[in-house]
CSV table of C-alpha atoms in Angstrom, one decimal:
chain,number,residue,atom,x,y,z
A,75,MET,CA,61.9,125.9,182.4
A,76,THR,CA,59.5,124.2,181.0
A,77,ARG,CA,56.8,126.3,179.3
A,78,HIS,CA,53.1,125.6,180.9
A,79,SER,CA,49.6,126.9,178.6
A,80,GLY,CA,46.2,125.5,178.9
A,81,LYS,CA,46.0,122.0,180.9
A,82,ARG,CA,48.7,119.7,179.5
A,83,THR,CA,51.9,119.9,180.8
A,84,ILE,CA,54.7,119.2,178.8
A,85,ALA,CA,57.2,117.9,181.2
A,86,LYS,CA,56.2,116.5,185.1
A,87,ALA,CA,59.1,116.6,188.0
A,88,ASP,CA,59.4,112.9,189.0
A,89,VAL,CA,60.1,114.2,192.5
A,90,THR,CA,58.4,112.4,196.0
A,91,HIS,CA,56.8,114.5,198.3
A,92,ARG,CA,58.3,114.9,201.6
A,93,PRO,CA,59.4,117.7,204.1
A,94,ALA,CA,61.7,120.3,203.4
A,95,ALA,CA,65.3,118.9,204.6
A,96,ILE,CA,68.0,120.2,207.0
A,97,ASN,CA,70.1,123.0,205.4
A,98,ARG,CA,74.1,123.0,206.0
A,99,ASP,CA,73.7,125.5,208.6
A,100,GLY,CA,71.3,123.5,210.0
A,101,ARG,CA,68.1,124.9,209.5
A,102,MET,CA,65.0,124.1,207.2
A,103,ALA,CA,65.0,124.6,203.8
A,104,ALA,CA,63.8,128.2,202.6
A,105,VAL,CA,60.9,128.9,200.5
A,106,ARG,CA,59.8,132.3,199.6
A,107,ILE,CA,57.9,133.0,196.3
A,108,GLY,CA,56.7,136.8,195.4
A,109,THR,CA,56.7,138.2,192.1
A,110,SER,CA,59.1,140.9,190.4
A,111,GLY,CA,58.4,144.1,191.9
A,112,TRP,CA,55.0,145.5,193.5
A,113,HIS,CA,54.4,148.9,192.1
A,114,TYR,CA,51.7,148.0,189.9
A,115,ASP,CA,48.4,150.5,189.4
A,116,GLY,CA,47.1,148.6,187.5
A,117,TRP,CA,46.6,145.6,190.4
A,118,ILE,CA,45.0,148.5,192.8
A,119,GLY,CA,41.7,147.6,192.8
A,120,THR,CA,42.6,144.2,191.7
A,121,PHE,CA,44.6,142.2,194.0
A,122,TYR,CA,45.4,145.5,196.4
A,123,PRO,CA,41.9,146.9,198.1
A,124,GLU,CA,40.7,150.6,196.5
A,125,LYS,CA,42.6,153.1,196.3
A,126,THR,CA,45.2,151.9,198.3
A,127,PRO,CA,47.8,155.1,198.3
A,128,LYS,CA,50.8,154.6,196.0
A,129,LYS,CA,53.1,155.1,198.9
A,130,ARG,CA,51.1,152.2,200.7
A,131,LEU,CA,51.9,150.0,198.4
A,132,LEU,CA,54.5,147.9,199.5
A,133,GLU,CA,52.8,148.2,202.6
A,134,ALA,CA,49.8,146.3,201.3
A,135,TYR,CA,52.0,144.3,199.4
A,136,ALA,CA,53.9,142.0,202.2
A,137,ARG,CA,50.5,141.0,203.9
A,138,HIS,CA,50.1,138.3,201.3
A,139,PHE,CA,54.1,138.0,200.3
A,140,SER,CA,57.4,137.2,202.6
A,141,THR,CA,59.6,138.6,199.4
A,142,THR,CA,59.6,140.5,196.3
A,143,GLU,CA,62.2,141.1,193.5
A,144,ILE,CA,63.2,145.4,193.2
A,145,ASN,CA,63.0,145.5,188.8
A,146,ALA,CA,64.0,149.6,189.3
A,147,SER,CA,67.6,149.0,190.7
A,148,PHE,CA,68.7,147.2,187.1
A,149,TYR,CA,67.1,150.7,185.3
A,150,ARG,CA,69.1,152.9,188.3
A,151,VAL,CA,70.6,153.0,191.1
A,152,PRO,CA,68.9,153.8,194.0
A,153,SER,CA,69.3,156.3,196.4
A,154,GLU,CA,70.6,156.2,199.6
A,155,ALA,CA,67.3,157.5,201.0
A,156,ALA,CA,65.2,154.7,198.3
A,157,VAL,CA,66.3,151.5,199.9
A,158,ALA,CA,66.1,152.4,203.5
A,159,SER,CA,62.8,153.7,202.9
A,160,TRP,CA,62.5,149.8,201.2
A,161,ALA,CA,63.0,148.1,204.2
A,162,ALA,CA,62.0,150.5,206.7
A,163,ASN,CA,58.6,149.8,205.0
A,164,ALA,CA,59.0,146.6,204.9
A,165,PRO,CA,57.7,143.7,208.0
A,166,ASP,CA,60.7,142.0,209.9
A,167,GLY,CA,61.4,139.6,207.9
A,168,PHE,CA,60.6,139.9,204.5
A,169,VAL,CA,63.4,139.6,201.6
A,170,PHE,CA,64.4,142.2,198.3
A,171,ALA,CA,65.7,140.3,196.0
A,172,TRP,CA,67.1,143.1,193.4
A,173,LYS,CA,68.0,143.1,190.0
A,174,ALA,CA,72.0,144.7,190.0
A,175,SER,CA,72.0,147.7,187.6
A,176,ARG,CA,72.6,147.1,183.7
A,177,PHE,CA,75.5,149.3,183.6
A,178,ILE,CA,77.1,145.9,184.7
A,179,THR,CA,75.7,143.8,182.5
A,180,HIS,CA,74.4,145.4,179.1
A,181,TYR,CA,76.9,148.4,178.7
A,182,LYS,CA,80.2,146.5,180.5
A,183,ARG,CA,79.3,143.3,179.5
A,184,LEU,CA,80.9,141.2,183.1
A,185,LYS,CA,84.8,143.0,181.4
A,186,ASP,CA,86.4,145.8,184.2
A,187,CYS,CA,83.5,145.3,186.7
A,188,GLU,CA,85.4,145.4,189.6
A,189,GLU,CA,84.8,148.5,191.1
A,190,PRO,CA,80.8,148.7,189.4
A,191,VAL,CA,80.5,145.8,191.1
A,192,ARG,CA,81.5,146.9,194.9
A,193,TYR,CA,79.5,149.6,194.8
A,194,VAL,CA,76.0,148.4,193.5
A,195,THR,CA,75.8,146.2,196.0
A,196,GLY,CA,76.9,148.8,198.9
A,197,ARG,CA,74.2,151.0,197.7
A,198,MET,CA,71.4,148.1,198.5
A,199,ALA,CA,73.5,147.5,202.2
A,200,PRO,CA,71.1,149.5,203.9
A,201,LEU,CA,68.7,146.4,203.2
A,202,GLY,CA,70.2,144.8,206.2
A,203,GLU,CA,69.0,141.3,207.2
A,204,LYS,CA,66.8,142.3,204.4
A,205,PHE,CA,69.2,141.8,201.6
A,206,GLY,CA,68.0,139.1,199.2
A,207,PRO,CA,69.6,137.3,196.0
A,208,VAL,CA,70.6,139.6,193.9
A,209,LEU,CA,69.8,138.9,189.8
A,210,TRP,CA,72.4,139.1,187.4
A,211,GLN,CA,70.2,139.3,183.5
A,212,LEU,CA,72.6,139.0,180.9
A,213,PRO,CA,71.2,141.3,177.6
A,214,PRO,CA,70.0,138.2,174.7
A,215,GLN,CA,73.1,139.8,172.6
A,216,GLN,CA,75.3,138.5,174.8
A,217,LYS,CA,77.0,135.0,173.6
A,218,PRO,CA,78.6,132.8,175.9
A,219,ASP,CA,82.1,133.6,177.0
A,220,HIS,CA,82.9,131.4,180.0
A,221,ASP,CA,86.5,133.1,180.5
A,222,ARG,CA,84.7,136.5,181.3
A,223,LEU,CA,81.9,134.5,183.2
A,224,GLY,CA,84.1,133.4,184.9
A,225,ARG,CA,85.9,136.4,185.6
A,226,PHE,CA,83.1,138.2,186.5
A,227,LEU,CA,81.5,135.2,189.1
A,228,ASP,CA,84.8,136.0,190.9
A,229,LEU,CA,84.0,139.5,191.8
A,230,LEU,CA,80.9,138.9,193.5
A,231,PRO,CA,80.5,138.8,197.3
A,232,LYS,CA,80.5,135.7,198.6
A,233,GLU,CA,78.3,136.2,201.2
A,234,ARG,CA,75.7,137.8,199.0
A,235,ARG,CA,73.5,135.0,197.6
A,236,HIS,CA,74.0,135.4,193.4
A,237,ALA,CA,71.6,134.5,190.3
A,238,VAL,CA,72.5,135.0,186.4
A,239,GLU,CA,69.8,134.7,184.3
A,240,PHE,CA,70.2,134.4,180.2
A,241,ARG,CA,68.2,135.5,177.8
A,242,ASP,CA,70.7,133.0,174.8
A,243,PRO,CA,70.1,129.4,175.4
A,244,ALA,CA,73.3,129.6,173.7
A,245,TRP,CA,74.4,129.5,177.9
A,246,TYR,CA,72.7,126.7,178.8
A,247,GLU,CA,76.0,124.0,178.4
A,248,GLU,CA,77.6,121.4,180.5
A,249,ALA,CA,80.7,124.0,181.3
A,250,THR,CA,78.0,127.1,181.9
A,251,PHE,CA,76.7,125.1,184.5
A,252,ARG,CA,80.0,124.4,186.4
A,253,LEU,CA,80.8,127.8,186.3
A,254,LEU,CA,78.3,128.6,188.5
A,255,ARG,CA,78.1,125.3,190.8
A,256,ASP,CA,81.7,126.2,191.6
A,257,ALA,CA,81.0,130.0,192.6
A,258,GLY,CA,78.3,129.1,194.3
A,259,VAL,CA,75.5,131.4,192.5
A,260,SER,CA,72.4,130.0,191.3
A,261,LEU,CA,71.2,129.4,187.1
A,262,CYS,CA,67.9,131.3,187.0
A,263,VAL,CA,65.5,129.1,186.2
A,264,SER,CA,63.5,131.3,183.7
A,265,ASP,CA,60.5,130.7,181.0
A,266,HIS,CA,61.2,133.5,179.1
A,267,ALA,CA,60.3,133.5,175.1
A,268,HIS,CA,63.9,133.4,173.8
A,269,ALA,CA,65.3,131.7,176.4
A,270,PRO,CA,63.1,129.3,179.0
A,271,ALA,CA,66.3,127.8,181.1
A,272,PRO,CA,65.9,124.2,182.0
A,273,TRP,CA,65.6,123.0,185.6
A,274,GLU,CA,69.4,123.1,186.9
A,275,ALA,CA,70.2,123.7,190.4
A,276,THR,CA,73.6,124.8,190.8
A,277,ALA,CA,73.8,126.4,194.1
A,278,ALA,CA,71.7,125.9,197.3
A,279,HIS,CA,69.3,127.6,196.3
A,280,VAL,CA,67.8,128.2,193.7
A,281,TYR,CA,66.4,131.0,191.5
A,282,LEU,CA,62.8,130.5,190.1
A,283,ARG,CA,61.4,133.4,187.8
A,284,PRO,CA,58.4,132.5,185.6
A,285,HIS,CA,57.4,135.4,183.5
A,286,GLY,CA,53.5,134.0,182.7
A,287,PRO,CA,52.8,131.2,179.7
A,288,GLY,CA,55.0,131.1,176.6
A,289,GLY,CA,56.7,133.3,178.4
A,290,ARG,CA,55.7,136.9,177.3
A,291,TYR,CA,54.5,138.6,180.9
A,292,GLU,CA,51.2,138.3,180.5
A,293,GLY,CA,48.4,135.8,180.9
A,294,HIS,CA,47.6,133.3,183.8
A,295,TYR,CA,49.8,129.9,184.9
A,296,SER,CA,47.2,126.5,184.0
A,297,ASN,CA,46.9,124.4,187.0
A,298,ASP,CA,49.6,121.7,185.9
A,299,GLY,CA,52.0,124.1,185.4
A,300,LEU,CA,52.3,125.5,188.8
A,301,ALA,CA,52.0,121.9,189.9
A,302,ASP,CA,55.2,120.9,188.1
A,303,MET,CA,56.6,124.5,190.1
A,304,ALA,CA,55.1,123.2,193.5
A,305,ASP,CA,56.4,119.7,192.6
A,306,ARG,CA,59.9,121.0,191.8
A,307,ILE,CA,60.4,123.3,194.9
A,308,ALA,CA,59.4,120.0,196.9
A,309,GLY,CA,61.7,118.2,194.8
A,310,TRP,CA,64.1,121.3,196.1
A,311,THR,CA,63.7,121.8,199.5
A,312,ALA,CA,64.1,118.0,199.9
A,313,GLU,CA,67.9,118.5,198.2
A,314,SER,CA,68.5,121.1,201.4
A,315,ARG,CA,68.0,123.7,198.4
A,316,ASP,CA,66.3,127.7,199.6
A,317,VAL,CA,64.4,128.6,196.8
A,318,PHE,CA,63.2,131.8,195.5
A,319,CYS,CA,60.1,132.0,193.2
A,320,TYR,CA,58.7,135.8,191.4
A,321,PHE,CA,56.6,136.0,189.0
A,322,ASP,CA,56.6,138.2,186.3
A,323,ASN,CA,53.3,138.7,184.8
A,324,ASP,CA,52.8,141.5,185.6
A,325,GLN,CA,49.7,142.2,183.3
A,326,LYS,CA,46.2,142.1,184.6
A,327,SER,CA,47.7,141.5,187.9
A,328,CYS,CA,47.8,137.7,186.8
A,329,ALA,CA,51.5,137.9,188.6
A,330,PRO,CA,50.3,138.3,192.0
A,331,PHE,CA,47.5,135.8,191.6
A,332,ASP,CA,49.7,133.0,190.4
A,333,ALA,CA,51.6,133.7,193.4
A,334,GLN,CA,48.8,132.9,195.3
A,335,ARG,CA,48.0,129.3,193.8
A,336,LEU,CA,51.8,128.5,193.7
A,337,ILE,CA,51.9,129.0,197.9
A,338,GLY,CA,48.9,126.5,198.4
A,339,MET,CA,50.6,124.3,196.2
A,340,VAL,CA,53.8,124.0,197.6
A,341,ARG,CA,52.0,124.1,201.1
A,342,GLU,CA,49.8,120.8,200.0
A,343,ARG,CA,53.2,119.1,199.2
A,344,GLY,CA,54.2,119.5,203.3
A,345,VAL,CA,56.4,122.4,202.5
A,346,GLU,CA,56.4,125.5,204.6
A,347,VAL,CA,56.3,129.0,203.0
A,348,ALA,CA,58.0,131.3,204.3
């Protein structure tokens, strides 16, 4: 994913602005844009109204966005009660993407993971119809091992959507993309400072994760940078791909405001955003 700072866009998308195409299941390609997490004290009084109770932050968030990415599930498998509470406090039609446990990605390193994968995906099942894509984020120390990646992808529940975020750029090669395509798993299109990803679509859905200009979780994207993302999203929907986008530049409330700006730009291109 090309990084953007200032007013100059490094690599513009070459797409024609067309309405979203019909998916294989007979519906329009869907676009959902939100942020990585919603529970940030620093957003109170900047994005959220002053004195918003912490227990009402998800409700306040859902007034603006139809999706979010759960990060807490990466650090600790949430309780069944917590998962049920998230589902109950989000409106109908809301979608939770979630980052899978680091036990699988950082400790097990994708090896011998059949039972842990079953456990963590089962724990999130109370999300019901709000169960969204699962993000598997690999550690920067994990070098390419296509045999191991292939075996891991075979374990993933086929009825769910999945994405893999690599933190070592050595993974960005055709052998990796082929495995993801064969499994129907999205490459996470991320602009993280250590491993910015190419704009490569490997599944019927695209998982986009902007980490901020320079990929360091801070700062607003330029208008040109967001316009390029909007062009890419319009192009993907024209190919019948659903798009899930989560801004992770959470410092100083940049993420929600950039997400709102991108929503507006995508709609200007004639593409509906949920």
